[in-house]
Coordinates of C-alpha atoms and ligand atoms in Angstrom, one line a residue:
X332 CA 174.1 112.1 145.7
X333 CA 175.9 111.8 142.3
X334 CA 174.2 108.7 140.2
X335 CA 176.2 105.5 139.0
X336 CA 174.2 104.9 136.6
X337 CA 172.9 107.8 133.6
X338 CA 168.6 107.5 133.7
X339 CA 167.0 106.7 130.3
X340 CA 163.2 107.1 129.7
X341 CA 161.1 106.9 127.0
X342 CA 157.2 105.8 126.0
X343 CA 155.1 104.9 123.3
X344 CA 151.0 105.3 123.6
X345 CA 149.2 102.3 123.8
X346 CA 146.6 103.3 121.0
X347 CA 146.5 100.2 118.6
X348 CA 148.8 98.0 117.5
X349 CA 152.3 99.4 117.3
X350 CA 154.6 100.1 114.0
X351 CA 157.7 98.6 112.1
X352 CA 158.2 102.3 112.0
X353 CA 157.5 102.3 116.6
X354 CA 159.7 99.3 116.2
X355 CA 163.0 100.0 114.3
X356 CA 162.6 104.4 115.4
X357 CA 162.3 103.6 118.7
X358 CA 161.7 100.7 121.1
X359 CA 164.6 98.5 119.3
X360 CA 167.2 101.0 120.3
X361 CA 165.4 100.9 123.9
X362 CA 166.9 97.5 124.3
X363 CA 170.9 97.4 124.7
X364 CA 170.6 100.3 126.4
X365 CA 169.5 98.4 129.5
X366 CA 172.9 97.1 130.0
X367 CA 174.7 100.8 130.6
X368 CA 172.0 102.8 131.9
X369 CA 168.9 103.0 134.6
X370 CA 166.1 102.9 132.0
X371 CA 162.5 103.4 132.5
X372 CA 160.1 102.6 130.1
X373 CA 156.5 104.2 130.5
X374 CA 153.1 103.3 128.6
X375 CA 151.9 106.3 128.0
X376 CA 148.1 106.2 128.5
X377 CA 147.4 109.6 129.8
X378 CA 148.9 111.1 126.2
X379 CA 146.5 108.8 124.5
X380 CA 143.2 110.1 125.3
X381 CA 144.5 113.2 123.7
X382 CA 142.2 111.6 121.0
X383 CA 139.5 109.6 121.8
X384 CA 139.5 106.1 123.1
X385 CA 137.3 103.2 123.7
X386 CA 137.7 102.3 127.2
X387 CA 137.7 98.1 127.0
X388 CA 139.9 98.4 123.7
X389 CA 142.3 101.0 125.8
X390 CA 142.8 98.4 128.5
X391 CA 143.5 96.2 125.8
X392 CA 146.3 98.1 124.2
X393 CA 148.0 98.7 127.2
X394 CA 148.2 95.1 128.1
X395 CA 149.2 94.4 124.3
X396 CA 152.2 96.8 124.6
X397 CA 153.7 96.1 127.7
X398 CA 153.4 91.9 126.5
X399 CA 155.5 93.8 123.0
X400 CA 158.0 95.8 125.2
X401 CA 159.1 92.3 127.3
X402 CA 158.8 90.6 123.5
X403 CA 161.1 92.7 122.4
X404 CA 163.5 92.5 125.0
X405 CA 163.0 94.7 127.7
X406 CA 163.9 93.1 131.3
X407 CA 161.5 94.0 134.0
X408 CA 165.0 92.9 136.0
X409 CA 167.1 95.2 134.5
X410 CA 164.4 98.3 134.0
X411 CA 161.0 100.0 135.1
X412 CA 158.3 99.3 133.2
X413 CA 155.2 101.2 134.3
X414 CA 152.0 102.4 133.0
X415 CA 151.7 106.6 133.3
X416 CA 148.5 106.9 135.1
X417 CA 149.3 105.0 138.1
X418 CA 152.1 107.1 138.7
X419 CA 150.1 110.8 139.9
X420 CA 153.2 112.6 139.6
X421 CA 152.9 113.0 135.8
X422 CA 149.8 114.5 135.9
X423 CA 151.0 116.9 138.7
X424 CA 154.4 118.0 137.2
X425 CA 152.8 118.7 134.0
X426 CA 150.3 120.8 135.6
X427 CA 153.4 123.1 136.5
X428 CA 155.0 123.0 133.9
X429 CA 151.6 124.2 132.0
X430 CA 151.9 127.5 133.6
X431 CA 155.5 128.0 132.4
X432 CA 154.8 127.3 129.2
X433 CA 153.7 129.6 126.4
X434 CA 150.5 128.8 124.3
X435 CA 153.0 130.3 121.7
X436 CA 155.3 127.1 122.1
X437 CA 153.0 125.0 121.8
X438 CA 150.9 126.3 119.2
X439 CA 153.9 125.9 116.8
X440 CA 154.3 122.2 117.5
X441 CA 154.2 120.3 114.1
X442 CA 152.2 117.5 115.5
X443 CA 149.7 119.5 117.1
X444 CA 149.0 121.1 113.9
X445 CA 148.9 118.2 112.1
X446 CA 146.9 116.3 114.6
X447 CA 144.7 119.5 114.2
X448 CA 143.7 119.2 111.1
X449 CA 143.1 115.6 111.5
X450 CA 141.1 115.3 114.1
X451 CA 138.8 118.6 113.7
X452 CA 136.1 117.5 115.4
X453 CA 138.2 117.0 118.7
X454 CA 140.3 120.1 119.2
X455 CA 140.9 119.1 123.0
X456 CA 143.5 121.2 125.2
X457 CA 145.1 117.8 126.0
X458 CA 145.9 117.8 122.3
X459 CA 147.8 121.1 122.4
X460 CA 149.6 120.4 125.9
X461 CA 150.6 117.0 124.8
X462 CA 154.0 117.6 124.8
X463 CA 154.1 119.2 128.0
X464 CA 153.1 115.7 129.9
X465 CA 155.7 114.3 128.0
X466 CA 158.2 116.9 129.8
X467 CA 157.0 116.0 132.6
X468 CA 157.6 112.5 132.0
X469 CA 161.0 113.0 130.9
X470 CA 162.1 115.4 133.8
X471 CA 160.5 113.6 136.7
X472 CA 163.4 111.4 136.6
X473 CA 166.4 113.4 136.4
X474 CA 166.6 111.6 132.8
X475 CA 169.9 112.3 130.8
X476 CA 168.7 110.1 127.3
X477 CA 165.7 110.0 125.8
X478 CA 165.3 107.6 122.7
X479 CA 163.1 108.6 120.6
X480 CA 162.0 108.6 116.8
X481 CA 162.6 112.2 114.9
X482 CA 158.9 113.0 114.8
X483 CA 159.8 113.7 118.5
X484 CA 162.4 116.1 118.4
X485 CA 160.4 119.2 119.0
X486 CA 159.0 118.1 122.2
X487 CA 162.3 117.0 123.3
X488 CA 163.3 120.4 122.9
X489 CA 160.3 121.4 124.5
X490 CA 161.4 119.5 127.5
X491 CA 164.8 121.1 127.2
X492 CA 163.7 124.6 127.7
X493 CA 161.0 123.9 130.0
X494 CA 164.1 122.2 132.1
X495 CA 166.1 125.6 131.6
X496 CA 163.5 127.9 132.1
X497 CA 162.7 126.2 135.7
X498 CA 166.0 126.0 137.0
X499 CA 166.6 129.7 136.4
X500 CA 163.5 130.9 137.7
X501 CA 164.5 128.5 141.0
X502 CA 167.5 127.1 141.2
X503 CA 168.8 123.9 139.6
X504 CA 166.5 121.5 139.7
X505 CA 165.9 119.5 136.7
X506 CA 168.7 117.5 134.2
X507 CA 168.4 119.1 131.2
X508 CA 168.0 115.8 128.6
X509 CA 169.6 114.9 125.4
X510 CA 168.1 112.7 122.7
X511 CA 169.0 110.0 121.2
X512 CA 168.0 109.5 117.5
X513 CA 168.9 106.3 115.5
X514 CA 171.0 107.3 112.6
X515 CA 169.2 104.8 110.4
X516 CA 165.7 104.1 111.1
X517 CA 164.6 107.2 112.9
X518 CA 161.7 107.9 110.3
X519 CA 160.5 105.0 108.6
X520 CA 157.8 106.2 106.0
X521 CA 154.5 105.0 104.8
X522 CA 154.7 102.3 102.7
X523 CA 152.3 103.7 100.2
X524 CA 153.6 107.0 100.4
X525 CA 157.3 107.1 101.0
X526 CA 156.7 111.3 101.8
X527 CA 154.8 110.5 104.8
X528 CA 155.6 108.9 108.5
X529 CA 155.1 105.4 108.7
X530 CA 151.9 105.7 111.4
X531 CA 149.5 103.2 113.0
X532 CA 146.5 105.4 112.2
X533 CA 147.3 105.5 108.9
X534 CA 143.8 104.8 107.1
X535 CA 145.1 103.0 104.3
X536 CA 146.5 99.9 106.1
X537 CA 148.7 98.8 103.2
X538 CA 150.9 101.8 104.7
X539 CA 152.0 100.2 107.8
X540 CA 153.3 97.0 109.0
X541 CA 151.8 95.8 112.5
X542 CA 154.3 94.7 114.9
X543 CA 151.3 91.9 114.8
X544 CA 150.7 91.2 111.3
X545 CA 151.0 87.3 110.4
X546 CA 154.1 86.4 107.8
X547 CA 151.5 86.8 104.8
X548 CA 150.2 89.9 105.8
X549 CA 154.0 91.7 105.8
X550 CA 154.7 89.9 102.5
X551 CA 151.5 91.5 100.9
X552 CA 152.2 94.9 102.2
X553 CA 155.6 95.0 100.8
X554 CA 154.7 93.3 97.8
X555 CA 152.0 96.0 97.4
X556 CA 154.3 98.5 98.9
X557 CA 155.0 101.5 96.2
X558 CA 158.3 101.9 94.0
X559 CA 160.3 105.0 92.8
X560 CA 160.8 104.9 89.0
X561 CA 163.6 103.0 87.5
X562 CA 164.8 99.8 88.6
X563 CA 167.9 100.1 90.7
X564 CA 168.0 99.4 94.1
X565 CA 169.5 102.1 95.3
X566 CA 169.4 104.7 98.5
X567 CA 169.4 108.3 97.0
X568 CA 167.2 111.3 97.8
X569 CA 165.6 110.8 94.3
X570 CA 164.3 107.2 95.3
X571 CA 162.7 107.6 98.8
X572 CA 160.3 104.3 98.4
X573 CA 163.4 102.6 97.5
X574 CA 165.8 104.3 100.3
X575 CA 162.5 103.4 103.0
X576 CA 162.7 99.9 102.3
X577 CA 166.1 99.8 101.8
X578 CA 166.3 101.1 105.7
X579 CA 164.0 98.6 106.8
X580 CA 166.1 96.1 105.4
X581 CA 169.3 97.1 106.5
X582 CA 168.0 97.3 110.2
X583 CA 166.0 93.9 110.0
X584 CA 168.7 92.1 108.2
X585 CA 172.0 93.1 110.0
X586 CA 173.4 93.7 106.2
X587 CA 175.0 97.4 105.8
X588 CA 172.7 99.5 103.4
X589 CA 175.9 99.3 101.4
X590 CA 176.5 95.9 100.9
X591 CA 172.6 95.4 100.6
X592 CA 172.8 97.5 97.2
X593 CA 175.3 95.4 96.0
X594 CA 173.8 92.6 96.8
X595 CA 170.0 93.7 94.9
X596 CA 172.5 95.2 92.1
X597 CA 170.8 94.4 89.3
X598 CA 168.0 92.0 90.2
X599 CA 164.8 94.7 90.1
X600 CA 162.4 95.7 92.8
X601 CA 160.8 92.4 93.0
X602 CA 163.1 90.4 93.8
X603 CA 164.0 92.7 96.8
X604 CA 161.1 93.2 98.1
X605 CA 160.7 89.8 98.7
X606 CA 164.3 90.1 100.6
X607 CA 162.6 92.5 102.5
X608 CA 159.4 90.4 103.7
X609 CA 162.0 87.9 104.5
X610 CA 164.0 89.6 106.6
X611 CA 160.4 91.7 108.5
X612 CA 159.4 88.4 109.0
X613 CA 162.3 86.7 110.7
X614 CA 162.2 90.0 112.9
X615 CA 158.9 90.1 114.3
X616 CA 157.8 86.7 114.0
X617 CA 159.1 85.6 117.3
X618 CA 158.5 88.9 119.1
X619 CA 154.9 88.2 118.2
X620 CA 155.1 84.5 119.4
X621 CA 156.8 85.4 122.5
X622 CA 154.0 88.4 123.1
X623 CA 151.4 85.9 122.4
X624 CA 152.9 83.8 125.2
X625 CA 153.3 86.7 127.4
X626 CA 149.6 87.8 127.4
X627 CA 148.5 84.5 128.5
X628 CA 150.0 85.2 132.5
X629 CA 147.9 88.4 132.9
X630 CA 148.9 87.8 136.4
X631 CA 152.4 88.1 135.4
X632 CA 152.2 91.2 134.2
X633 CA 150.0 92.7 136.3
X634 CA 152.5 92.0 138.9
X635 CA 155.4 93.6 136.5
X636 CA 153.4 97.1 136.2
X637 CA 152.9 97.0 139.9
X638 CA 156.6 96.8 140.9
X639 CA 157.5 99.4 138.0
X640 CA 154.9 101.9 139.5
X641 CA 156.1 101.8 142.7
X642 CA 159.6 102.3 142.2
X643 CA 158.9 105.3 139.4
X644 CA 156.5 106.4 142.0
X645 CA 159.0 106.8 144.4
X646 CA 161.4 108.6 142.5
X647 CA 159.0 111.0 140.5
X648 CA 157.1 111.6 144.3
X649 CA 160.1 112.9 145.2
X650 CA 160.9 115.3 142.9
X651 CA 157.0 116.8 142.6
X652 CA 157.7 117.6 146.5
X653 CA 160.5 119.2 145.9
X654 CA 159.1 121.4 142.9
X655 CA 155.9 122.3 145.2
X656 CA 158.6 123.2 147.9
X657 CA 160.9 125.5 145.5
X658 CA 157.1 127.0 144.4
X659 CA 156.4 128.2 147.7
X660 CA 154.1 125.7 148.0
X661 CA 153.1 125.7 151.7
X662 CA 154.0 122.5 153.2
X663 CA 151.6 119.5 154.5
X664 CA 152.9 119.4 157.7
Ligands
LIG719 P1 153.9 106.9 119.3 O1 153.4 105.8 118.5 O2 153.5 108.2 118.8 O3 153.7 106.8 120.8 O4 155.5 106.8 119.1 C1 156.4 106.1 119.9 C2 157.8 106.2 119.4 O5 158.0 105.7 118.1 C3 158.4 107.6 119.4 O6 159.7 107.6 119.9 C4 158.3 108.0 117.9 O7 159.3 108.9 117.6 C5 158.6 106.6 117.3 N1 158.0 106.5 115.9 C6 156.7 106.7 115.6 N2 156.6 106.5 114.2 C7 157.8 106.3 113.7 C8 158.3 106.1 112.4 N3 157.5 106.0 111.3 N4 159.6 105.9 112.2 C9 160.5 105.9 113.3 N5 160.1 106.1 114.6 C10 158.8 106.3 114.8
LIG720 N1 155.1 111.7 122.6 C1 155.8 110.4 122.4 C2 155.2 109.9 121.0 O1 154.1 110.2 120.6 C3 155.5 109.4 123.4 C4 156.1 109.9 124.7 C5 155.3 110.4 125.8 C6 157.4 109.9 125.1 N2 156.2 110.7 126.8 C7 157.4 110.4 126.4 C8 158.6 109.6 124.4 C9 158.6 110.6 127.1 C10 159.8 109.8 125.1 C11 159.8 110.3 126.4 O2 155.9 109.2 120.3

């Protein structure tokens, strides 16, 4: 049966409190696409004990980031919203897909190697086949865009060949996805170290913005947050502090990164800076209001993650059997 609509999926792991970086990269662009497409949106709790969790604070994120997904904007009308482990099929696709996919592959991933050397003491295999439960993810749903920050290109290609590789070993089985990456925003950096990836386990925590930070918290960060030399405000590979929060701005703001450096032209760094808090702050201050609101009605969205699990579940049930079944899986009967 042809579909009407194209199927978008994406996730985000609920380990802490999510980014301006998770925020502007990723689950901002999740939401006009609800309009044009059949979107799923997955919290991804089975890729986060990859590295270690505590159990109550686990439930806790979960809860957190669903409450920041319908904050945002997501519809639980217009899309599935589901937590990974209730569906089994993720868990049972990616075990296929393991044994069609090369330690080589993976043991090139940049994130594994960075997420290596990181976490040293925890060199789990769920670590290095990461990516391939995020393949599964993807393909169990016949998903044509994926929107995703640029730190996840790799394992979107990942997904790609995996895709490929199945449906010539079978026969066509699997849409092969395309990502979608913002053309702004896709990597915000650190904003103590404009070199590296915005990230919520950043250690320093001047380096991040919390979609949950209070209004004086973001205005410290950025105040703090480090300059390039000079004092233009100005995007240019030479000024990547100054291009970072010239991003943020742009995409918080609605002003063209353009227009913003004509508007700064001449007024120094702190000045803008303070542009910037402004404009953070009139983006996520009511997100984190209406999350606050949200987590309240536990009952509410308990009831939202059951619905979203049974309708992923009955589309991602469906194509496990009919992987087992091209397999040679014998039947139940
Ligand atoms: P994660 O927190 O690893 O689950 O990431 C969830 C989504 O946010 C993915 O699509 C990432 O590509 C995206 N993302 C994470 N960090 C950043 C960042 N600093 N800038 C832009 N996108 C990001
Ligand atoms: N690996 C992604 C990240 O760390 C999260 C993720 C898991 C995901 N499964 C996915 C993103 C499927 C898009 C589609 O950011």
């Amino acid at each position: 049966m042809e579909k009407v609509k194209k199927t978008v999926f994406s996730g985000i792991q609920p380990t802490g409190t999510i980014t301006l970086g998770n925020y502007l990269g990723a689950l901002r662009n999740w939401i006009p696409l609800q309009d044009e497409y059949d979107c799923i949106y997955c919290i991804v709790d089975l890729h986060s004990i990859t590295i270690r969790q505590e159990p109550a604070q686990l439930r806790k994120n979960a809860m957190s980031l669903l409450a920041l997904y319908l904050a945002s904007g997501i519809s639980p009308e217009k899309s599935t919203v589901f937590v990974q482990s209730h569906v089994p099929a993720h868990a049972e696709l990616a075990w296929v897909l393991d044994t069609m996919c090369y330690i080589g592959e993976l043991n090139r991933m940049t994130q594994f190697k960075d997420k290596s050397a990181k976490h040293a003491d925890n060199l789990n295999m769920g670590l290095m086949n990461y990516p391939v439960l995020m393949a599964a993810d993807i393909l169990l749903y016949g998903t044509d865009l994926v929107p995703i920050g640029k730190d996840q290109t790799q394992h979107l290609e990942l997904a790609r060949n995996l895709a490929e590789r199945f449906n010539n070993r079978y026969s066509p089985t699997f849409v092969v996805p395309e990502g979608f990456i913002p053309k702004l925003g896709a990597k915000i950096m650190s904003l103590q170290n404009p070199l590296a990836k915005m990230s919520k386990s950043d250690e320093n925590v001047n380096g991040f913005i919390s979609m949950l930070d209070d209004d004086e918290t973001i205005r410290r960060k950025l105040r703090r947050a480090v300059t390039d030399s000079g004092m233009e405000v100005r995007f240019a590979e030479d000024k990547p502090a100054i291009s970072n929060l010239l991003t943020i701005y742009s995409l918080c703001s609605g002003v063209s990164v353009a227009d913003a450096e004509k508007q700064f032209d001449g007024l120094g760094y702190g000045v803008f800076k303070d542009a910037v808090a402004d404009a953070v702050i009139s983006a996520l201050a009511p997100i984190r209001q209406r999350q606050a609101e949200l987590l309240e009605d536990k009952q509410y969205l308990t009831d939202i993650l059951r619905q979203g699990a049974e309708r992923a579940e009955s589309i991602a049930s469906k194509t496990v059997a009919k992987v087992y079944r091209k397999i040679g899986f014998l039947p139940r009967g």
